[in-house]
């Protein structure tokens, strides 16, 4: 008895038991879905995450990335994740809006003042709170990836809110986005991402809205030539793990997966910055016009109804306020969620 205790203590001290345990543990192949193709910043970051997992576990835990929407649309794959037939998914956070209501907050129009503000809020307590809120819906939120700012693109320049009147605009399949389009005075057509090119080409919609890498990566710039910098939302990308699958993992593996996801965020931000510059160069070289003199105030002033409809609970109000209170500047700490109730929320007046 004594001798075996001594042996265990010695082995533990030498780190051998962990090694023995790891060698015995069954191999785990995780599967993740993304609608983007292999060179998009989100998919590249997922591959980094997989490499790190394989490296840290000597190949015991691996991540198979299904890019290009091979496993289905964002809506279909988040359902697979919820049901536990898929381990993980990377989607725009708007795909989660109808399932996990607090995810509407970071998609709200004109909420973030800048990329720095968005990073600080999502890296801090508000970001954690949003991910945590999705657990009861069957998702373990692992990370946010960059998605820049979304702007409207169509066949004519958009300079002020009035230019949007009656326009048929494709939006993400999310109630929040229908409300944003309506507040712009446009008619919303919710469609899966993969159907937007044809919708623009056939005139089913006149317009769409997205960041520049999406405008470029989907070749929408070939069909509609004016990208007007309304920069109305910074809805981030998100990586979600299936709670059903998560609960079957050891605590050590859960920690490893969390760390690997967090570490891929740093790489994603670099890829994103590069891709934004490359995409901008590509679309302008191909003859697209970037309209910069947009009266953004006319857009942000019109967003009151969206806030009134989607920021209704004390939790959402406090979260919006906590995000608005996150200070700019390198040394300011990220804000903690404020105690409810908060003062009525309104979009930031200017970016
Ligand atoms: C992109 C995002 C996609 C998808 C798309 C959309 O920016 O990367 O995941 O959500 O927007 O508008 O559907």
XYZ file of C-alpha atoms and ligand atoms in Angstrom:
364
model
C 0.000 0.000 0.000
C 2.663 2.390 1.141
C 4.946 1.401 -1.731
C 2.223 1.944 -4.318
C 1.413 5.390 -2.844
C 5.072 6.237 -3.075
C 5.187 5.028 -6.673
C 2.166 7.143 -7.619
C 3.685 10.178 -5.909
C 6.983 9.638 -7.754
C 5.256 9.133 -11.103
C 3.116 12.222 -10.558
C 6.193 14.253 -9.729
C 7.775 13.029 -12.953
C 4.645 13.889 -14.938
C 4.487 10.246 -16.081
C 0.908 9.553 -15.043
C -0.442 12.256 -17.280
C 1.540 10.814 -20.151
C 0.295 7.282 -19.441
C -3.257 8.614 -19.157
C -2.970 10.589 -22.390
C -1.598 7.592 -24.279
C -4.472 5.436 -23.059
C -7.164 7.981 -23.743
C -9.212 7.405 -26.895
C -8.597 9.625 -29.898
C -11.093 12.412 -30.422
C -11.832 13.811 -33.856
C -13.867 16.997 -33.566
C -15.775 18.300 -36.587
C -16.382 21.966 -37.272
C -18.371 23.682 -40.013
C -17.877 27.055 -41.700
C -19.666 28.487 -44.738
C -16.502 30.191 -45.963
C -13.820 28.713 -48.190
C -10.341 27.675 -47.115
C -8.515 30.986 -47.386
C -11.072 33.060 -45.444
C -9.807 34.395 -42.064
C -12.331 32.373 -40.028
C -11.405 29.056 -41.671
C -7.681 29.779 -41.411
C -8.115 30.475 -37.694
C -10.051 27.224 -37.194
C -7.178 25.351 -38.822
C -4.762 27.054 -36.437
C -6.937 25.941 -33.570
C -6.827 22.368 -34.864
C -3.046 22.442 -35.275
C -2.643 23.630 -31.713
C -4.947 20.938 -30.361
C -3.090 18.210 -32.248
C 0.267 19.575 -31.115
C -0.691 19.825 -27.450
C -2.203 16.330 -27.348
C 0.334 14.546 -29.555
C -2.354 13.989 -32.161
C -4.909 12.564 -29.734
C -7.387 15.442 -30.270
C -7.837 16.662 -33.847
C -10.168 19.084 -35.564
C -11.595 18.383 -38.996
C -12.692 21.590 -40.715
C -15.622 21.366 -43.160
C -15.374 24.617 -45.120
C -17.474 26.035 -47.961
C -20.764 25.163 -46.263
C -20.204 21.436 -46.922
C -22.355 20.519 -43.915
C -25.114 23.039 -44.604
C -26.151 26.654 -44.087
C -25.444 28.533 -40.855
C -28.998 27.863 -39.651
C -28.738 24.137 -40.420
C -25.341 23.725 -38.797
C -26.227 25.542 -35.582
C -29.143 23.109 -35.298
C -26.765 20.170 -35.808
C -24.550 21.561 -33.043
C -27.496 21.934 -30.705
C -28.579 18.358 -31.420
C -25.041 17.035 -30.898
C -24.571 15.607 -34.412
C -21.854 18.214 -35.042
C -19.232 19.297 -32.483
C -18.592 22.864 -33.462
C -19.579 25.670 -35.805
C -18.293 29.081 -36.822
C -21.082 31.463 -37.775
C -21.842 35.137 -37.716
C -23.374 35.893 -34.337
C -26.581 36.976 -36.095
C -27.261 33.329 -36.939
C -27.707 32.793 -33.186
C -30.062 35.753 -32.631
C -33.354 33.872 -32.767
C -32.051 31.000 -30.613
C -30.075 32.887 -27.988
C -31.604 36.389 -27.606
C -28.646 38.046 -25.855
C -26.569 37.534 -29.029
C -28.664 40.298 -30.623
C -26.774 42.817 -28.492
C -23.358 42.730 -30.269
C -25.178 42.820 -33.633
C -27.086 46.005 -32.701
C -26.601 48.909 -35.100
C -24.017 51.526 -34.144
C -23.295 49.888 -30.780
C -19.518 49.694 -31.124
C -17.678 52.980 -31.653
C -14.605 51.410 -33.229
C -12.836 48.103 -33.812
C -10.855 48.711 -30.631
C -14.067 49.259 -28.647
C -15.549 46.069 -30.096
C -12.440 44.035 -29.216
C -12.349 45.384 -25.670
C -16.022 44.684 -25.043
C -15.922 41.175 -26.495
C -12.622 40.244 -24.831
C -14.003 41.422 -21.494
C -16.934 40.653 -19.242
C -19.700 41.637 -21.739
C -18.350 39.162 -24.299
C -18.186 36.392 -21.677
C -21.717 37.124 -20.527
C -23.118 36.752 -24.063
C -21.356 33.423 -24.644
C -22.461 32.131 -21.247
C -26.092 33.042 -22.010
C -26.109 30.541 -24.903
C -25.271 27.577 -22.652
C -28.871 26.975 -21.660
C -29.740 26.852 -25.363
C -27.213 24.058 -25.965
C -24.069 25.987 -26.946
C -20.698 26.537 -25.303
C -19.292 29.749 -26.777
C -15.553 29.513 -27.344
C -14.415 32.624 -29.173
C -15.260 35.678 -31.231
C -13.581 36.228 -34.576
C -13.381 39.530 -36.470
C -15.924 40.530 -39.060
C -15.215 44.257 -39.441
C -18.078 46.642 -40.116
C -21.057 45.865 -42.322
C -22.169 48.343 -45.001
C -24.835 48.480 -47.695
C -24.051 47.661 -51.327
C -26.291 48.095 -54.327
C -26.451 49.422 -57.889
C -26.368 53.096 -56.869
C -24.497 55.085 -54.244
C -26.181 55.375 -50.826
C -25.310 58.642 -49.098
C -28.165 59.163 -46.674
C -30.989 57.182 -45.088
C -33.497 58.541 -47.635
C -31.598 56.681 -50.399
C -32.683 53.387 -48.806
C -36.402 54.032 -49.160
C -38.288 51.029 -50.562
C -35.101 49.170 -51.466
C -35.294 45.351 -51.351
C -32.334 44.380 -49.207
C -31.128 40.908 -48.328
C -30.563 40.444 -44.603
C -29.357 37.553 -42.492
C -32.179 35.255 -41.337
C -32.626 36.988 -37.977
C -35.547 39.038 -36.604
C -33.088 41.713 -35.522
C -31.885 42.183 -39.090
C -35.405 42.455 -40.470
C -35.990 45.226 -37.945
C -32.723 47.003 -38.902
C -33.707 46.982 -42.597
C -37.184 48.281 -41.765
C -35.701 51.055 -39.626
C -33.624 52.030 -42.670
C -36.872 52.372 -44.647
C -36.012 49.335 -46.793
C -37.824 46.029 -47.388
C -36.044 43.106 -45.787
C -35.574 39.797 -47.595
C -34.020 37.292 -45.171
C -31.974 34.734 -47.120
C -29.194 32.232 -46.380
C -25.754 33.567 -47.345
C -25.330 31.093 -50.214
C -28.391 32.444 -52.031
C -27.434 36.113 -52.105
C -25.433 36.130 -55.352
C -28.385 34.779 -57.350
C -30.815 37.072 -55.506
C -28.767 40.118 -56.553
C -28.277 38.837 -60.078
C -31.959 38.061 -60.707
C -33.258 41.217 -59.010
C -34.975 39.310 -56.196
C -33.137 41.873 -54.071
C -31.621 45.244 -55.020
C -29.093 45.323 -52.230
C -27.236 43.416 -49.548
C -25.034 44.457 -46.647
C -21.786 42.988 -45.425
C -18.107 43.667 -44.765
C -15.657 44.191 -47.654
C -14.106 40.673 -47.530
C -17.612 39.187 -47.901
C -18.503 41.617 -50.722
C -15.327 40.443 -52.444
C -15.238 36.748 -51.426
C -18.778 36.086 -52.688
C -18.157 38.025 -55.931
C -21.171 40.225 -55.173
C -19.014 43.136 -56.389
C -19.375 41.739 -59.905
C -23.141 42.274 -59.753
C -23.612 45.464 -57.706
C -20.891 48.074 -57.992
C -21.468 50.610 -55.209
C -20.308 49.781 -51.690
C -21.442 52.634 -49.415
C -19.756 52.860 -46.023
C -22.799 52.973 -43.761
C -20.825 50.819 -41.269
C -24.067 50.185 -39.437
C -23.086 47.051 -37.484
C -20.009 45.209 -36.254
C -21.762 41.895 -35.633
C -18.808 39.579 -34.898
C -18.215 35.975 -35.912
C -18.526 33.376 -33.165
C -17.277 29.827 -32.537
C -19.815 27.633 -30.757
C -19.353 24.123 -29.351
C -22.175 21.625 -28.813
C -23.100 21.531 -25.106
C -24.182 17.893 -25.534
C -20.734 16.968 -26.854
C -18.961 19.242 -24.389
C -20.475 17.534 -21.361
C -19.029 14.212 -22.512
C -15.454 15.571 -22.543
C -13.003 15.525 -19.652
C -12.353 18.822 -17.863
C -8.765 18.693 -19.125
C -9.915 18.383 -22.743
C -12.470 21.143 -22.284
C -9.700 23.429 -21.005
C -7.454 22.517 -23.927
C -10.201 23.278 -26.450
C -10.983 26.609 -24.774
C -7.321 27.621 -24.807
C -6.814 26.592 -28.420
C -9.891 28.588 -29.463
C -8.708 31.673 -27.562
C -5.283 31.422 -29.094
C -6.738 31.252 -32.626
C -8.378 34.658 -32.023
C -5.013 36.418 -32.195
C -4.235 34.817 -35.543
C -7.707 35.541 -36.843
C -7.290 39.265 -36.131
C -4.089 39.371 -38.192
C -5.659 37.421 -41.060
C -8.661 39.735 -40.926
C -6.650 42.944 -41.185
C -4.715 41.531 -44.163
C -7.828 40.271 -45.889
C -9.686 43.587 -45.502
C -6.848 45.390 -47.286
C -6.578 42.731 -50.016
C -10.334 42.645 -50.610
C -10.543 46.425 -50.847
C -7.751 46.452 -53.433
C -9.392 43.655 -55.386
C -12.881 45.173 -55.604
C -11.631 48.630 -56.535
C -9.333 47.171 -59.201
C -12.392 45.366 -60.576
C -14.282 48.644 -60.922
C -16.364 48.790 -57.732
C -16.840 52.217 -56.143
C -16.408 52.675 -52.412
C -18.669 55.513 -51.284
C -17.142 57.097 -48.176
C -19.178 60.304 -47.780
C -22.171 58.640 -46.128
C -24.292 60.577 -43.638
C -24.040 57.915 -40.951
C -25.915 60.071 -38.469
C -29.055 59.809 -40.609
C -28.765 56.011 -40.178
C -27.917 55.889 -36.472
C -30.681 58.394 -35.639
C -33.220 56.017 -37.187
C -32.272 52.975 -35.086
C -34.353 53.773 -31.972
C -37.108 51.262 -32.903
C -34.543 48.454 -33.178
C -33.268 49.134 -29.673
C -36.841 49.464 -28.385
C -37.736 46.066 -29.836
C -34.622 44.064 -28.953
C -33.285 45.664 -25.787
C -36.240 44.957 -23.560
C -35.046 42.851 -20.608
C -33.097 44.271 -17.666
C -30.266 41.926 -18.624
C -30.064 43.237 -22.201
C -30.337 46.876 -21.055
C -27.541 46.412 -18.529
C -25.403 44.658 -21.128
C -25.842 47.438 -23.703
C -24.907 49.988 -21.054
C -21.879 47.951 -19.959
C -20.687 47.841 -23.572
C -21.303 51.558 -24.111
C -19.347 52.221 -20.898
C -16.256 50.323 -22.075
C -13.658 53.072 -22.369
C -11.409 53.665 -25.345
C -7.678 53.903 -24.874
C -5.004 51.328 -24.142
C -5.134 51.290 -20.333
C -8.839 51.393 -19.649
C -10.069 48.098 -18.192
C -12.994 46.328 -19.857
C -16.273 47.116 -18.102
C -18.038 44.630 -15.861
C -21.728 43.973 -16.555
C -23.662 46.717 -14.793
C -26.360 45.880 -12.277
C -29.843 46.088 -13.775
C -31.871 48.132 -14.377
C -29.909 50.422 -16.642
C -30.941 53.669 -18.258
C -32.751 53.304 -21.602
C -30.446 52.196 -24.359
C -29.865 54.158 -27.538
C -27.375 53.681 -30.332
C -24.086 55.554 -30.157
C -24.568 58.780 -32.065
C -21.366 58.599 -34.012
C -18.703 56.099 -34.798
C -20.462 37.152 -43.351
C -20.151 36.040 -42.376
C -20.874 34.790 -42.766
C -22.349 35.030 -42.991
C -22.578 36.232 -43.861
C -24.041 36.569 -44.038
O -19.845 38.349 -42.953
O -18.780 35.788 -42.359
O -20.669 33.837 -41.765
O -23.002 35.172 -41.790
O -21.871 37.368 -43.408
O -24.334 37.755 -44.223
O -24.878 35.668 -44.035
